[in-house]
Amino acid sequence: MKAIEIEHLGKSIAGHEILRDVSLDVQQGDIFAFLGPNGAGKTTTMRIVLGLLNATAGSALVLGEDLSTSKEMRRKVGVLFERHGLYERLTVRDNLDHYARLFGIGDRQRKVEEVMEEVGIKDRGDDAVFTLSTGLKRRAGLARALLGEPEVLFLDEPTSSLDPQAQKDFRTIIQDLGQRRRMTVFLNTHNLDEVQRICSRVAILDRGSVRLSGTMEEIRSPKSMEVEVVLSDEGAAREAVSRLLTDSRVMEAESRGATVDMSLQSPIWVKELVEWGWDVKEYRIRSRTLDEVYFEVLGQGATA
């Protein structure tokens, strides 16, 4: 079942087109990354999906409902924007109790303790929010988003401005939530490392249009077969390149030391290389990294 369904979404402000024919699906249980540079339209898309902003064209549904008109469905959604949305002078526990009361949650005390435990801040429950590090504030904001036991969780640049350890800790929490709660996560980010580590599906947005979408395996599949072969020495590698460039299956070939890198239109397997008389030490088929895909799609001038 589709947790999120966006069809032909468009948004214009003062004649300026912010989003252009954006369509994508997110399946239930996915940790989905909406990737793109700053200003690509990621947050605008998320605000429309959440019913916080009207679209100029198209539609956006969450669990089959339009959040701009379905108040009941909003209870099944959790949201964490880059700003945590907590009262700085209140303690973490008092903040969460306040929001639990606003959300109409029964047995507030139990629920508040439960979400603090889930995000690893139970020992800081009596501390005022302003005393927390940026990473702990972000976790407290996540605890607030989890109070209503959402089926879908929206995160907008959740690890922005966090140090490497805090980023790692936050990623671990999100992975655990996805696995344990079977929760769908919609992640707005430009952090490629984060996406590669935790996400199952990805869409890349640039200047208001979706340029590429699919599973991590699909988008990293090369258009050609990229092979790396290690031979006995540099001379053998140079001779191998000369031989390869006469083969119609080979798009590119070059040597670096004793290693030969080649791009193939169709496979040349290690058995065939040995039959050619090559002393093959190693044979590796290389997958593209998400970084390579991202910069290929957006161009070398893009910034992650």
Coordinates of C-alpha atoms in Angstrom, one line a residue:
M1 CA 0.0 0.0 0.0
K2 CA 1.1 3.5 -0.8
A3 CA 1.8 5.6 2.3
I4 CA 2.3 8.8 0.2
E5 CA 1.1 9.5 -3.3
I6 CA 2.0 12.7 -5.1
E7 CA 0.7 13.3 -8.6
H8 CA 1.6 16.1 -11.0
L9 CA 2.2 18.5 -8.2
G10 CA 2.8 22.1 -9.2
K11 CA 3.4 25.3 -7.2
S12 CA 3.9 28.9 -8.4
I13 CA 4.4 32.0 -6.4
A14 CA 4.1 35.5 -7.9
G15 CA 4.5 33.9 -11.4
H16 CA 7.7 32.0 -10.3
E17 CA 7.4 28.2 -10.8
I18 CA 8.6 26.5 -7.6
L19 CA 7.5 22.9 -8.4
R20 CA 6.9 21.5 -11.8
D21 CA 4.9 18.3 -12.4
V22 CA 6.3 16.4 -9.3
S23 CA 5.0 12.8 -9.1
L24 CA 6.3 10.1 -6.7
D25 CA 5.1 7.2 -4.5
V26 CA 6.3 6.1 -1.1
Q27 CA 5.3 2.6 0.0
Q28 CA 4.4 1.8 3.6
G29 CA 7.5 0.9 5.6
D30 CA 9.9 2.7 3.3
I31 CA 12.6 5.0 4.6
F32 CA 12.4 7.4 1.7
A33 CA 14.9 10.2 0.9
F34 CA 13.9 13.3 -1.0
L35 CA 17.3 14.5 -2.1
G36 CA 18.3 17.8 -3.7
P37 CA 20.3 20.9 -3.3
N38 CA 19.1 23.8 -1.2
G39 CA 16.3 25.7 -3.0
A40 CA 15.3 22.7 -5.1
G41 CA 11.7 22.7 -3.6
K42 CA 12.0 19.8 -1.1
T43 CA 10.5 21.7 1.9
T44 CA 7.8 23.3 -0.3
T45 CA 6.8 19.8 -1.5
M46 CA 6.7 18.5 2.1
R47 CA 4.6 21.5 3.3
I48 CA 2.0 20.8 0.5
V49 CA 1.9 17.1 1.4
L50 CA 1.3 18.1 5.0
G51 CA -1.6 20.4 4.1
L52 CA 0.3 23.5 5.3
L53 CA 0.6 25.0 1.8
N54 CA -1.8 24.9 -1.2
A55 CA -0.6 23.5 -4.5
T56 CA -1.2 25.3 -7.8
A57 CA -1.8 22.0 -9.5
G58 CA -1.9 18.2 -8.8
S59 CA -2.6 16.3 -5.6
A60 CA -0.8 14.8 -2.6
L61 CA -2.3 12.0 -0.4
V62 CA -1.0 10.5 2.8
L63 CA -2.5 7.1 3.6
G64 CA -5.1 7.8 0.9
E65 CA -6.2 11.1 2.4
D66 CA -5.6 14.8 1.7
L67 CA -4.1 16.2 4.9
S68 CA -5.4 19.7 4.1
T69 CA -9.0 18.5 4.6
S70 CA -8.6 15.4 6.9
K71 CA -8.0 16.4 10.5
E72 CA -8.4 12.8 11.6
M73 CA -5.6 11.6 9.3
R74 CA -3.2 14.3 10.7
R75 CA -3.2 12.3 13.9
K76 CA -1.4 9.5 12.1
V77 CA 1.4 11.8 10.9
G78 CA 4.5 13.0 12.9
V79 CA 6.6 16.0 11.7
L80 CA 10.0 17.3 12.6
F81 CA 11.2 20.5 10.9
E82 CA 14.7 21.8 11.3
R83 CA 13.5 23.9 14.2
H84 CA 12.5 21.6 17.0
G85 CA 9.3 23.5 18.0
L86 CA 9.9 23.2 21.8
Y87 CA 9.7 25.8 24.5
E88 CA 13.3 26.6 25.5
R89 CA 12.6 27.5 29.1
L90 CA 10.5 24.4 29.9
T91 CA 12.0 21.0 30.7
V92 CA 11.9 18.3 28.1
R93 CA 9.3 16.4 30.1
D94 CA 7.1 19.4 30.6
N95 CA 7.3 20.2 26.9
L96 CA 6.2 16.7 25.9
D97 CA 3.4 16.7 28.5
H98 CA 2.1 20.0 27.1
Y99 CA 2.0 18.6 23.6
A100 CA 0.5 15.3 24.7
R101 CA -2.3 17.3 26.3
L102 CA -2.8 19.3 23.1
F103 CA -2.9 16.1 21.0
G104 CA -5.5 14.6 23.4
I105 CA -3.3 11.6 24.3
G106 CA -4.5 9.4 27.1
D107 CA -2.1 8.2 29.8
R108 CA 0.2 11.2 29.1
Q109 CA 2.8 10.3 31.7
R110 CA 3.4 6.8 30.3
K111 CA 3.6 8.1 26.8
V112 CA 6.0 10.9 27.6
E113 CA 8.3 8.5 29.3
E114 CA 8.1 6.0 26.5
V115 CA 9.0 8.5 23.7
M116 CA 11.9 9.9 25.7
E117 CA 13.2 6.3 26.1
E118 CA 12.9 5.7 22.4
V119 CA 15.0 8.6 21.4
G120 CA 17.5 8.2 24.3
I121 CA 16.9 11.3 26.3
K122 CA 15.0 9.9 29.4
D123 CA 17.9 11.0 31.6
R124 CA 17.6 14.6 30.4
G125 CA 13.8 14.8 31.0
D126 CA 14.1 17.3 33.9
D127 CA 16.5 19.6 32.0
A128 CA 15.4 22.8 30.4
V129 CA 15.5 22.6 26.6
F130 CA 17.9 25.6 26.3
T131 CA 20.6 23.6 28.2
L132 CA 20.6 20.8 25.7
S133 CA 23.1 20.4 22.8
T134 CA 21.7 20.9 19.2
G135 CA 21.7 17.1 18.8
L136 CA 19.7 16.5 22.0
K137 CA 17.2 19.3 21.1
R138 CA 16.7 17.5 17.7
R139 CA 16.0 14.3 19.6
A140 CA 13.6 16.0 21.9
G141 CA 11.8 17.4 18.8
L142 CA 11.6 13.9 17.4
A143 CA 10.1 12.7 20.7
R144 CA 7.4 15.3 20.3
A145 CA 6.7 14.0 16.7
L146 CA 6.4 10.4 18.0
L147 CA 3.8 11.2 20.8
G148 CA 0.8 10.4 18.6
E149 CA 2.3 7.0 17.4
P150 CA 2.4 8.2 13.8
E151 CA 2.3 5.8 10.9
V152 CA 4.2 8.3 8.7
L153 CA 7.0 10.4 9.9
F154 CA 8.2 13.5 8.0
L155 CA 11.7 14.8 8.7
D156 CA 13.1 18.1 7.2
E157 CA 16.9 18.1 7.2
P158 CA 17.0 16.4 10.6
T159 CA 20.8 16.1 10.9
S160 CA 21.6 19.6 9.6
S161 CA 24.1 21.4 11.9
L162 CA 24.8 18.3 13.9
D163 CA 28.3 17.0 14.6
P164 CA 29.3 13.6 13.1
Q165 CA 28.5 11.7 16.3
A166 CA 25.1 13.3 16.8
Q167 CA 24.3 12.6 13.1
K168 CA 25.2 8.9 13.6
D169 CA 23.1 8.7 16.8
F170 CA 20.1 10.2 15.0
R171 CA 20.4 7.9 12.0
T172 CA 20.5 4.9 14.3
I173 CA 17.3 6.1 16.0
I174 CA 15.5 6.5 12.7
Q175 CA 16.6 3.1 11.4
D176 CA 15.4 1.5 14.7
L177 CA 12.0 3.3 14.4
G178 CA 11.5 2.2 10.9
Q179 CA 12.3 -1.4 11.7
R180 CA 10.6 -1.8 15.0
R181 CA 7.4 0.3 14.4
R182 CA 7.2 -0.5 10.6
M183 CA 6.9 3.3 10.3
T184 CA 7.1 5.1 6.9
V185 CA 9.8 7.8 7.0
F186 CA 9.9 10.7 4.5
L187 CA 13.3 12.4 4.8
N188 CA 14.1 15.7 3.2
T189 CA 17.9 16.0 3.0
H190 CA 20.9 16.9 1.0
N191 CA 23.1 14.6 3.1
L192 CA 24.2 11.9 0.7
D193 CA 26.0 9.8 3.3
E194 CA 22.9 9.8 5.4
V195 CA 20.7 8.6 2.5
Q196 CA 23.2 5.9 1.5
R197 CA 23.3 4.5 5.0
I198 CA 19.6 4.3 5.9
C199 CA 17.2 4.8 3.0
S200 CA 15.6 2.2 0.9
R201 CA 14.2 4.5 -1.9
V202 CA 15.3 7.9 -3.2
A203 CA 14.1 10.7 -5.4
I204 CA 16.3 13.5 -6.6
L205 CA 14.7 16.9 -7.0
D206 CA 16.3 19.8 -8.9
R207 CA 14.8 23.2 -9.7
G208 CA 11.3 22.0 -8.9
S209 CA 11.4 18.8 -11.0
V210 CA 12.1 15.1 -10.1
R211 CA 15.1 14.1 -12.1
L212 CA 15.4 10.5 -10.9
S213 CA 13.6 8.1 -8.5
G214 CA 13.8 4.4 -7.5
T215 CA 15.3 2.0 -5.0
M216 CA 18.9 2.5 -4.0
E217 CA 19.8 -0.6 -6.1
E218 CA 18.0 0.8 -9.2
I219 CA 19.5 4.3 -9.2
R220 CA 23.0 3.0 -8.5
S221 CA 22.9 0.4 -11.3
P222 CA 25.4 1.7 -13.9
K223 CA 24.4 2.3 -17.5
S224 CA 27.4 0.3 -18.4
M225 CA 29.2 -2.6 -16.7
E226 CA 32.1 -1.1 -14.7
V227 CA 34.9 -3.6 -14.1
E228 CA 38.3 -3.3 -12.3
V229 CA 40.9 -5.9 -13.0
V230 CA 44.3 -6.2 -11.2
L231 CA 47.1 -7.8 -13.2
S232 CA 50.6 -8.8 -12.4
D233 CA 52.4 -5.5 -13.2
E234 CA 52.1 -2.1 -14.9
G235 CA 53.4 -3.4 -18.3
A236 CA 50.7 -6.1 -18.4
A237 CA 48.1 -3.5 -17.6
R238 CA 49.2 -1.3 -20.4
E239 CA 49.2 -4.2 -22.9
A240 CA 45.7 -5.2 -21.6
V241 CA 44.3 -1.7 -22.4
S242 CA 45.6 -1.9 -25.9
R243 CA 43.9 -5.3 -26.4
L244 CA 40.7 -4.1 -24.8
L245 CA 40.3 -1.0 -27.0
T246 CA 40.1 -3.3 -30.1
D247 CA 37.0 -5.1 -28.6
S248 CA 33.6 -3.7 -29.6
R249 CA 32.2 -4.5 -26.2
V250 CA 34.6 -2.0 -24.5
M251 CA 33.5 1.6 -24.2
E252 CA 36.5 2.8 -22.2
A253 CA 39.6 1.3 -20.8
E254 CA 42.6 2.8 -18.9
S255 CA 45.4 1.6 -16.7
R256 CA 46.6 2.9 -13.3
G257 CA 49.6 0.9 -12.1
A258 CA 48.8 -2.8 -12.4
T259 CA 45.0 -2.1 -12.4
V260 CA 42.8 -1.8 -15.5
D261 CA 39.5 0.0 -15.3
M262 CA 37.0 -0.7 -18.1
S263 CA 33.4 0.3 -19.0
L264 CA 31.6 -2.4 -21.0
Q265 CA 28.5 -2.5 -23.1
S266 CA 28.3 -6.2 -22.5
P267 CA 30.2 -8.5 -20.1
I268 CA 33.7 -9.7 -20.5
W269 CA 34.1 -12.3 -17.6
V270 CA 37.2 -13.3 -15.9
K271 CA 37.2 -16.7 -17.6
E272 CA 37.6 -15.0 -21.0
L273 CA 40.5 -12.8 -19.7
V274 CA 42.3 -15.9 -18.5
E275 CA 41.8 -17.5 -21.9
W276 CA 43.5 -14.4 -23.4
G277 CA 46.5 -15.3 -21.3
W278 CA 46.0 -12.6 -18.6
D279 CA 47.4 -13.3 -15.1
V280 CA 44.3 -12.0 -13.3
K281 CA 44.9 -11.3 -9.6
E282 CA 41.6 -9.6 -8.9
Y283 CA 38.3 -9.0 -10.8
R284 CA 35.7 -6.6 -9.4
I285 CA 32.4 -5.3 -10.7
R286 CA 32.0 -1.8 -9.4
S287 CA 28.7 -0.2 -8.3
R288 CA 28.2 3.5 -8.6
T289 CA 28.1 5.5 -5.3
L290 CA 25.2 7.7 -4.6
D291 CA 27.5 10.7 -4.9
E292 CA 28.4 9.7 -8.4
V293 CA 24.7 9.3 -9.3
Y294 CA 23.8 12.6 -7.7
F295 CA 26.4 14.7 -9.5
E296 CA 25.8 12.9 -12.8
V297 CA 22.1 13.8 -12.6
L298 CA 22.5 17.3 -11.4
G299 CA 25.8 18.2 -13.2
Q300 CA 29.2 18.9 -11.8
G301 CA 28.2 22.3 -10.6
A302 CA 25.7 20.8 -8.1
T303 CA 26.4 21.0 -4.3
A304 CA 25.2 18.3 -2.0

